[in-house]
């Protein structure tokens, strides 16, 4: 009875937020324009604000004329100063939290500033909204009669000078309100453990006898955990462990490759999957309908959005548009201005609007070649740098290559499968593979985390392509010619499977 009362009280509290969501649904352009002016006003006396003349900016057109589109490398010098304790550089309130993630061309990791405003009015607010939207769509939910299993990032929060850095998930767990921590499992102590194998076993120990009603985490890591639970218990599916499980909140990587595996281990016809779109830089969108593949763009999280049509994309020199001018079914590069002090920041993602009333989106990819099936966020720069180093160390030369994923199947871990056509072959392919793997780990911290003790990613699997294989493949597809290029990195196995079939002939 007590759990039912708690469920009713928390559900009522979270449902109230729906009225605020309806405000930006009704007046999206006004909400975004007012937000931009508020951000500019708040930061007008920062170093960046004074340099760019924030005080004189009256509208979006002024903003565009005074502030150029930025990437991480542009902001990095100020972020470094801020991490050493210097404040009021790009945001007026003191920033002590930095979300660590990988992905730049000249740094293994990037450190995204997370202000108190970004924590409270973006990331924390989004967590409540995710539950609010789910509860409003499912009024008979029993979510809060049990606990939510949260699976965070791979590292604790570390102190450096007077600032703290770590995975965004770890920062959020450190700052969770008491009621959210009370309704979550595992404990904060376990959730923040940095050694993954120990952490997995500790999570199982703490949750296996709990009444778990929801899951939240990245699909690849969550699948590893759920399969370990089945191994430990000897059960056939997760519902035999947690019979009241009703929803999985997921994000971070494309869910489609994992969908059938989840259906197999959670065989419940009305089980719900809710997708979110968040990053270290901010929380952007939430699935707002049951059984949907569209995400509602959240317009009142202290983030002002701009969009570059990919047909016109030229990097930082591109011309962006605001939300009032977007169209459906066009791929846009996403640009954000945030209450964490990022100004016209190029996040690197591409999205497509599926609806304009309200503004709903799908995530379509990245502005650069990448592979991100397991959260490894491996981009073309990472791969090219690693291949260059590997070829130097193995005295080999590469003519063509492509990389695709090996998906988890419940028994086997995931990995990357390569086809490489060599101009000059290495003496030992296993040694080449080892050097390449180590180079990728040194360059990309997310890849390194996923390769840790083969927890999610196996050692790369490399095929030596027969001479002329890529040429034959392009010819067969009618794509010989200067403008047609070999796809280097892909989140699907289409190219790998086609090359495997062609290799047999």
XYZ file of C-alpha atoms in Angstrom:
505
model
C 0.000 0.000 0.000
C 2.819 2.415 0.880
C 4.465 1.900 -2.524
C 1.146 2.649 -4.255
C 0.854 5.946 -2.364
C 4.441 6.874 -3.269
C 3.728 5.974 -6.906
C 0.642 8.231 -6.923
C 2.394 11.196 -5.272
C 5.482 11.135 -7.535
C 3.334 10.591 -10.638
C 1.140 13.590 -9.719
C 4.214 15.757 -9.112
C 5.805 14.858 -12.453
C 2.569 15.237 -14.442
C 2.403 18.948 -13.500
C 5.369 19.714 -15.777
C 3.204 18.837 -18.810
C 1.618 22.327 -18.692
C 5.043 23.975 -19.137
C 5.852 21.654 -22.038
C 2.575 22.659 -23.666
C 3.708 26.301 -23.541
C 6.709 25.768 -25.832
C 4.612 23.434 -27.995
C 2.189 26.315 -28.563
C 4.748 29.145 -28.921
C 8.015 27.480 -30.048
C 9.542 30.410 -31.949
C 8.738 32.957 -29.234
C 10.191 30.664 -26.552
C 13.433 30.220 -28.525
C 13.837 33.925 -29.339
C 13.252 34.950 -25.710
C 15.712 32.291 -24.583
C 18.450 33.612 -26.875
C 18.065 37.162 -25.541
C 18.100 35.866 -21.956
C 21.332 33.920 -22.548
C 22.963 36.982 -24.127
C 21.820 39.224 -21.269
C 23.124 36.821 -18.617
C 26.562 36.533 -20.272
C 26.966 40.146 -21.405
C 29.687 40.899 -18.832
C 31.742 37.757 -19.403
C 35.025 37.998 -21.280
C 33.457 36.399 -24.347
C 30.328 38.541 -24.022
C 32.313 41.773 -23.938
C 34.495 40.730 -26.886
C 31.440 39.918 -29.014
C 29.357 42.900 -27.878
C 26.495 40.945 -26.354
C 25.016 44.129 -24.859
C 24.296 45.499 -28.328
C 22.644 42.352 -29.716
C 18.889 42.850 -30.081
C 17.816 39.911 -32.231
C 18.928 36.726 -33.987
C 20.322 38.611 -37.004
C 22.601 40.665 -34.715
C 23.716 37.483 -32.984
C 24.716 35.839 -36.272
C 26.630 38.917 -37.411
C 28.675 39.165 -34.201
C 29.298 35.529 -33.219
C 30.768 33.004 -35.634
C 30.040 29.287 -35.552
C 32.491 27.554 -33.195
C 33.910 24.058 -32.805
C 35.549 22.581 -29.702
C 39.081 23.488 -30.775
C 38.052 27.168 -30.911
C 36.732 27.072 -27.350
C 39.420 24.824 -25.899
C 41.870 27.563 -24.758
C 39.155 29.242 -22.652
C 37.968 25.889 -21.308
C 41.529 25.085 -20.202
C 41.714 28.412 -18.364
C 38.357 27.738 -16.731
C 39.491 24.287 -15.592
C 42.423 25.966 -13.860
C 40.038 28.173 -11.879
C 39.570 31.288 -13.997
C 35.886 32.238 -14.112
C 33.507 34.588 -15.951
C 35.133 33.724 -19.276
C 32.116 32.511 -21.257
C 29.446 32.097 -18.566
C 28.789 34.362 -15.552
C 28.346 31.787 -12.764
C 31.281 29.708 -11.552
C 31.789 26.457 -13.455
C 33.351 23.600 -11.520
C 32.005 20.577 -13.421
C 33.360 19.344 -16.760
C 31.906 16.413 -18.688
C 34.733 14.383 -20.222
C 34.174 12.781 -23.620
C 36.219 11.966 -26.705
C 35.988 13.159 -30.245
C 38.269 16.000 -31.319
C 40.813 15.951 -34.088
C 43.723 16.979 -31.904
C 42.843 15.739 -28.428
C 42.061 12.355 -26.968
C 39.339 13.829 -24.758
C 37.321 17.005 -24.623
C 36.037 18.663 -21.469
C 32.595 20.236 -21.790
C 31.743 22.900 -19.179
C 28.639 22.043 -17.142
C 27.310 25.056 -15.270
C 24.896 24.831 -12.343
C 22.207 26.178 -14.692
C 22.925 23.464 -17.262
C 22.731 20.818 -14.551
C 19.460 22.036 -13.050
C 17.549 23.482 -15.995
C 18.772 21.152 -18.719
C 20.038 17.738 -17.610
C 18.026 17.356 -14.385
C 14.956 18.939 -15.909
C 15.171 16.517 -18.837
C 15.250 13.538 -16.496
C 12.011 14.707 -14.892
C 10.465 15.467 -18.290
C 11.320 12.000 -19.569
C 9.317 10.546 -16.686
C 6.574 13.171 -17.077
C 5.985 12.309 -20.736
C 6.033 8.588 -20.026
C 3.562 8.902 -17.127
C 1.166 11.110 -19.135
C 1.206 8.562 -21.959
C 0.792 5.632 -19.563
C -1.561 6.728 -16.742
C -1.777 3.204 -15.266
C 1.991 2.993 -14.787
C 3.359 1.391 -11.635
C 6.817 2.832 -12.234
C 7.325 4.127 -8.703
C 6.132 1.021 -6.905
C 9.667 -0.193 -7.620
C 13.046 1.223 -8.598
C 14.774 2.290 -11.788
C 18.040 0.566 -12.682
C 20.483 3.201 -13.885
C 23.623 2.228 -15.737
C 25.982 5.180 -15.925
C 29.353 5.819 -17.478
C 32.657 4.101 -16.994
C 34.409 6.490 -14.633
C 34.118 8.223 -11.303
C 34.328 11.995 -10.900
C 37.891 13.263 -10.495
C 39.209 16.475 -9.009
C 41.688 18.614 -10.941
C 42.736 21.897 -9.287
C 39.406 23.396 -8.172
C 37.302 21.683 -10.843
C 35.824 18.203 -11.262
C 35.584 16.068 -14.380
C 34.119 12.720 -15.366
C 31.417 11.114 -17.490
C 28.285 13.231 -17.668
C 26.317 10.363 -16.127
C 28.676 10.352 -13.135
C 28.284 14.128 -12.706
C 24.490 13.781 -12.799
C 24.539 10.948 -10.244
C 26.720 13.122 -7.964
C 24.113 15.903 -8.153
C 20.883 13.879 -8.087
C 18.001 15.110 -5.903
C 17.279 12.838 -2.940
C 13.969 11.563 -4.307
C 15.601 10.443 -7.575
C 18.390 8.674 -5.703
C 15.827 7.060 -3.397
C 13.898 5.608 -6.358
C 17.027 4.404 -8.207
C 19.312 1.417 -7.999
C 22.201 0.682 -7.626
C 23.414 2.923 -4.819
C 25.459 6.012 -5.629
C 28.589 4.287 -4.333
C 28.188 1.429 -6.819
C 26.927 3.625 -9.666
C 30.143 5.673 -9.480
C 32.561 2.720 -9.416
C 35.125 3.083 -12.204
C 36.290 -0.547 -12.664
C 33.682 -2.027 -14.973
C 33.903 -5.745 -14.194
C 33.698 -5.107 -10.450
C 30.949 -2.575 -11.027
C 28.856 -5.022 -13.086
C 28.995 -7.661 -10.355
C 28.174 -5.087 -7.669
C 25.172 -3.827 -9.668
C 23.889 -7.398 -10.004
C 24.376 -8.002 -6.271
C 22.378 -4.870 -5.405
C 19.570 -5.153 -7.945
C 18.903 -8.847 -8.427
C 16.434 -9.022 -5.525
C 14.954 -5.536 -6.016
C 11.616 -4.758 -7.651
C 13.065 -3.132 -10.789
C 10.380 -1.425 -12.898
C 12.519 0.549 -15.368
C 15.931 0.531 -17.024
C 18.027 3.505 -18.149
C 21.343 3.422 -19.988
C 23.202 2.949 -23.263
C 21.913 -0.146 -25.155
C 25.268 -1.885 -25.659
C 26.309 -1.720 -21.997
C 22.805 -2.492 -20.719
C 22.697 -5.607 -22.906
C 25.984 -6.816 -21.404
C 24.555 -6.327 -17.899
C 21.240 -8.060 -18.635
C 22.976 -11.054 -20.200
C 25.240 -11.330 -17.161
C 22.163 -11.305 -14.925
C 20.679 -14.190 -16.920
C 23.979 -16.098 -16.622
C 24.083 -15.501 -12.858
C 20.462 -16.476 -12.231
C 20.048 -19.194 -14.821
C 16.739 -17.585 -15.854
C 15.455 -17.658 -19.439
C 14.536 -13.973 -19.629
C 14.702 -10.785 -17.582
C 11.003 -10.840 -16.689
C 11.675 -13.947 -14.611
C 14.059 -11.791 -12.573
C 12.022 -8.555 -12.573
C 8.369 -9.375 -13.406
C 7.206 -5.742 -13.015
C 9.675 -4.275 -15.524
C 7.727 -1.968 -17.856
C 10.031 0.480 -19.704
C 13.582 0.972 -20.952
C 14.829 4.565 -21.393
C 17.742 4.469 -23.823
C 19.994 6.775 -25.834
C 23.580 7.336 -26.891
C 23.713 4.974 -29.878
C 21.353 3.742 -32.590
C 18.947 1.275 -30.955
C 17.863 -0.587 -34.098
C 20.710 -3.177 -34.082
C 19.760 -4.126 -30.513
C 15.970 -4.123 -30.753
C 15.478 -7.823 -31.527
C 17.952 -8.858 -28.823
C 16.001 -6.865 -26.237
C 12.701 -8.332 -27.411
C 14.179 -11.775 -26.945
C 15.304 -11.273 -23.352
C 12.306 -9.053 -22.414
C 9.420 -10.979 -24.039
C 6.580 -8.664 -23.045
C 4.166 -7.465 -25.729
C 3.383 -4.115 -24.074
C 6.931 -3.390 -22.864
C 7.841 0.232 -23.666
C 11.018 1.664 -25.174
C 11.604 5.413 -24.778
C 14.487 7.078 -26.606
C 16.325 10.204 -25.497
C 18.831 12.433 -27.269
C 21.445 13.864 -24.969
C 25.159 14.555 -24.996
C 27.789 16.100 -22.751
C 26.858 19.470 -24.262
C 23.176 19.249 -23.377
C 19.908 17.339 -23.415
C 18.051 17.962 -26.653
C 15.067 15.722 -27.314
C 12.810 13.061 -25.790
C 10.414 10.556 -27.299
C 6.996 11.925 -26.342
C 4.731 9.207 -27.736
C 4.428 5.478 -27.109
C 5.842 3.239 -29.841
C 7.353 6.135 -31.799
C 10.706 6.662 -33.521
C 10.423 10.471 -33.365
C 11.819 12.712 -30.638
C 10.292 15.952 -29.374
C 12.845 18.801 -29.518
C 12.851 20.357 -26.038
C 12.894 24.122 -26.471
C 13.066 25.447 -22.899
C 16.215 23.814 -21.518
C 18.439 26.871 -21.859
C 19.557 25.772 -25.329
C 19.064 27.932 -28.426
C 19.121 25.881 -31.613
C 20.402 26.623 -35.099
C 20.572 24.372 -38.128
C 22.800 24.104 -41.198
C 21.322 22.310 -44.240
C 23.802 19.550 -45.034
C 23.469 20.376 -48.727
C 25.136 23.715 -47.878
C 27.478 22.472 -45.141
C 31.020 23.869 -45.278
C 32.006 23.600 -41.614
C 32.391 26.727 -39.495
C 31.832 29.019 -42.476
C 28.355 27.570 -43.102
C 25.220 29.696 -43.007
C 22.834 28.576 -40.279
C 19.097 29.156 -39.856
C 16.902 29.308 -36.763
C 13.986 27.032 -35.986
C 11.455 29.311 -37.691
C 12.962 28.475 -41.092
C 13.498 24.715 -40.937
C 11.710 22.272 -43.237
C 10.769 18.627 -42.941
C 12.837 15.776 -44.399
C 16.088 17.758 -44.775
C 19.279 16.753 -42.971
C 20.645 19.562 -40.792
C 23.860 19.918 -38.830
C 22.956 20.927 -35.276
C 24.359 24.146 -33.750
C 23.720 24.996 -30.087
C 24.050 27.976 -27.762
C 23.724 26.884 -24.134
C 23.393 27.917 -20.514
C 26.735 26.189 -19.999
C 28.550 28.878 -21.997
C 28.820 27.271 -25.441
C 28.103 29.854 -28.153
C 27.047 28.753 -31.646
C 28.760 25.445 -30.921
C 28.982 22.808 -33.651
C 28.132 19.544 -31.902
C 28.784 17.351 -34.956
C 25.374 15.630 -35.122
C 22.879 15.735 -37.967
C 19.113 15.617 -37.476
C 16.001 15.642 -39.648
C 12.630 17.165 -38.792
C 9.738 14.730 -39.110
C 7.163 17.226 -37.834
C 6.976 21.016 -37.470
C 3.848 21.140 -35.273
C 5.299 20.216 -32.830
C 9.001 20.108 -33.721
C 9.931 16.442 -33.744
C 13.192 15.043 -35.073
C 15.177 11.947 -35.906
C 18.932 11.671 -35.419
C 20.432 10.925 -38.826
C 24.185 10.785 -38.219
C 27.263 12.938 -37.931
C 28.755 15.735 -39.979
C 31.845 13.552 -40.364
C 32.321 9.861 -41.096
C 31.979 7.857 -37.901
C 31.075 4.516 -36.385
C 29.108 4.578 -33.130
C 27.269 1.305 -32.614
C 28.564 0.708 -29.090
C 29.176 4.271 -27.923
C 32.758 4.253 -29.244
C 32.274 7.430 -31.348
C 35.086 6.559 -33.739
C 35.406 9.204 -36.438
C 37.369 9.279 -39.672
C 40.148 11.408 -38.176
C 40.709 8.826 -35.415
C 40.889 6.005 -37.955
C 43.141 7.788 -40.429
C 45.598 8.797 -37.693
C 45.657 5.263 -36.275
C 46.176 3.707 -39.722
C 49.028 6.078 -40.487
C 50.815 5.117 -37.283
C 50.134 1.402 -37.839
C 51.449 1.450 -41.403
C 54.618 3.208 -40.250
C 55.226 0.604 -37.531
C 54.478 -2.402 -39.769
C 56.085 -1.083 -42.984
C 52.837 -1.505 -44.894
C 50.785 0.587 -47.332
C 46.987 0.641 -47.566
C 45.170 1.120 -50.854
C 41.515 0.977 -49.751
C 39.573 0.044 -46.636
C 36.145 0.056 -45.010
C 34.948 -0.696 -41.478
C 31.597 -1.975 -40.216
C 30.206 -3.325 -36.948
C 29.932 -6.861 -35.633
C 26.703 -6.743 -33.644
C 26.237 -8.465 -30.300
C 24.047 -11.555 -30.492
C 23.597 -12.383 -26.823
C 26.532 -14.819 -26.768
C 29.239 -12.915 -28.612
C 30.473 -9.414 -27.923
C 30.486 -6.692 -30.509
C 33.413 -5.532 -32.576
C 34.639 -3.879 -35.752
C 35.173 -5.791 -38.968
C 37.616 -4.409 -41.519
C 38.312 -5.068 -45.187
C 41.723 -3.689 -46.126
C 43.266 -3.838 -49.580
C 47.016 -3.438 -49.179
C 49.414 -1.925 -51.650
C 52.164 -3.430 -49.474
C 51.092 -6.091 -47.018
C 52.398 -6.291 -43.432
C 54.517 -9.313 -42.572
C 52.056 -10.287 -39.836
C 48.352 -9.407 -39.939
C 47.841 -10.226 -36.210
C 50.641 -7.804 -35.328
C 49.111 -5.173 -37.638
C 45.764 -5.695 -35.884
C 47.321 -5.334 -32.439
C 49.128 -2.100 -33.364
C 45.982 -0.641 -34.953
C 43.881 -1.517 -31.915
C 46.382 0.092 -29.529
C 46.589 3.196 -31.708
C 42.800 3.598 -31.713
C 42.728 3.206 -27.918
C 45.411 5.868 -27.551
C 43.543 8.297 -29.801
C 39.925 7.781 -28.683
C 39.027 7.354 -24.996
C 35.504 6.072 -25.752
C 36.902 3.297 -27.961
C 39.426 2.549 -25.216
C 36.630 2.241 -22.632
C 34.607 -0.126 -24.818
C 37.700 -2.297 -25.486
C 38.543 -2.542 -21.780
C 39.035 -6.269 -21.058
C 36.923 -7.029 -24.162
C 33.839 -6.021 -22.177
C 31.890 -4.677 -25.166
C 34.272 -4.617 -28.143
C 36.442 -7.523 -29.247
C 39.803 -7.104 -30.962
C 39.184 -5.846 -34.525
C 38.627 -8.514 -37.152
C 40.603 -7.688 -40.314
C 40.235 -9.306 -43.748
C 42.954 -8.875 -46.339
C 40.957 -7.948 -49.437
C 42.057 -9.553 -52.678
C 43.609 -7.227 -55.220
C 40.985 -5.141 -57.018
C 38.108 -6.071 -54.666
C 37.006 -2.477 -54.029
C 37.260 -1.596 -57.719
C 35.103 -4.605 -58.608
C 32.622 -3.679 -55.873
C 32.251 -0.105 -57.166
C 31.963 -1.333 -60.734
C 29.223 -3.779 -59.790
C 27.288 -0.932 -58.137
C 27.794 1.347 -61.154
C 29.862 3.775 -59.131
C 33.175 3.960 -60.937
C 34.335 7.532 -61.353
C 35.963 10.429 -59.533
C 32.988 11.477 -57.419
C 32.315 8.006 -56.006
C 34.265 7.110 -52.900
C 34.690 4.047 -50.743
C 32.556 4.430 -47.583
C 35.112 4.286 -44.789
C 33.016 3.948 -41.619
C 29.487 2.648 -41.362
C 27.007 1.857 -38.587
C 25.521 -0.974 -40.656
C 26.975 -4.218 -42.053
C 25.709 -3.620 -45.595
C 29.096 -2.856 -47.148
C 30.910 -5.582 -45.195
C 28.363 -8.229 -46.227
C 28.554 -7.186 -49.890
C 32.357 -7.391 -49.834
C 32.249 -10.791 -48.151
C 29.942 -12.131 -50.860
C 32.118 -10.616 -53.575
C 35.240 -12.190 -52.006
C 33.734 -15.648 -52.466
C 33.285 -15.256 -56.210
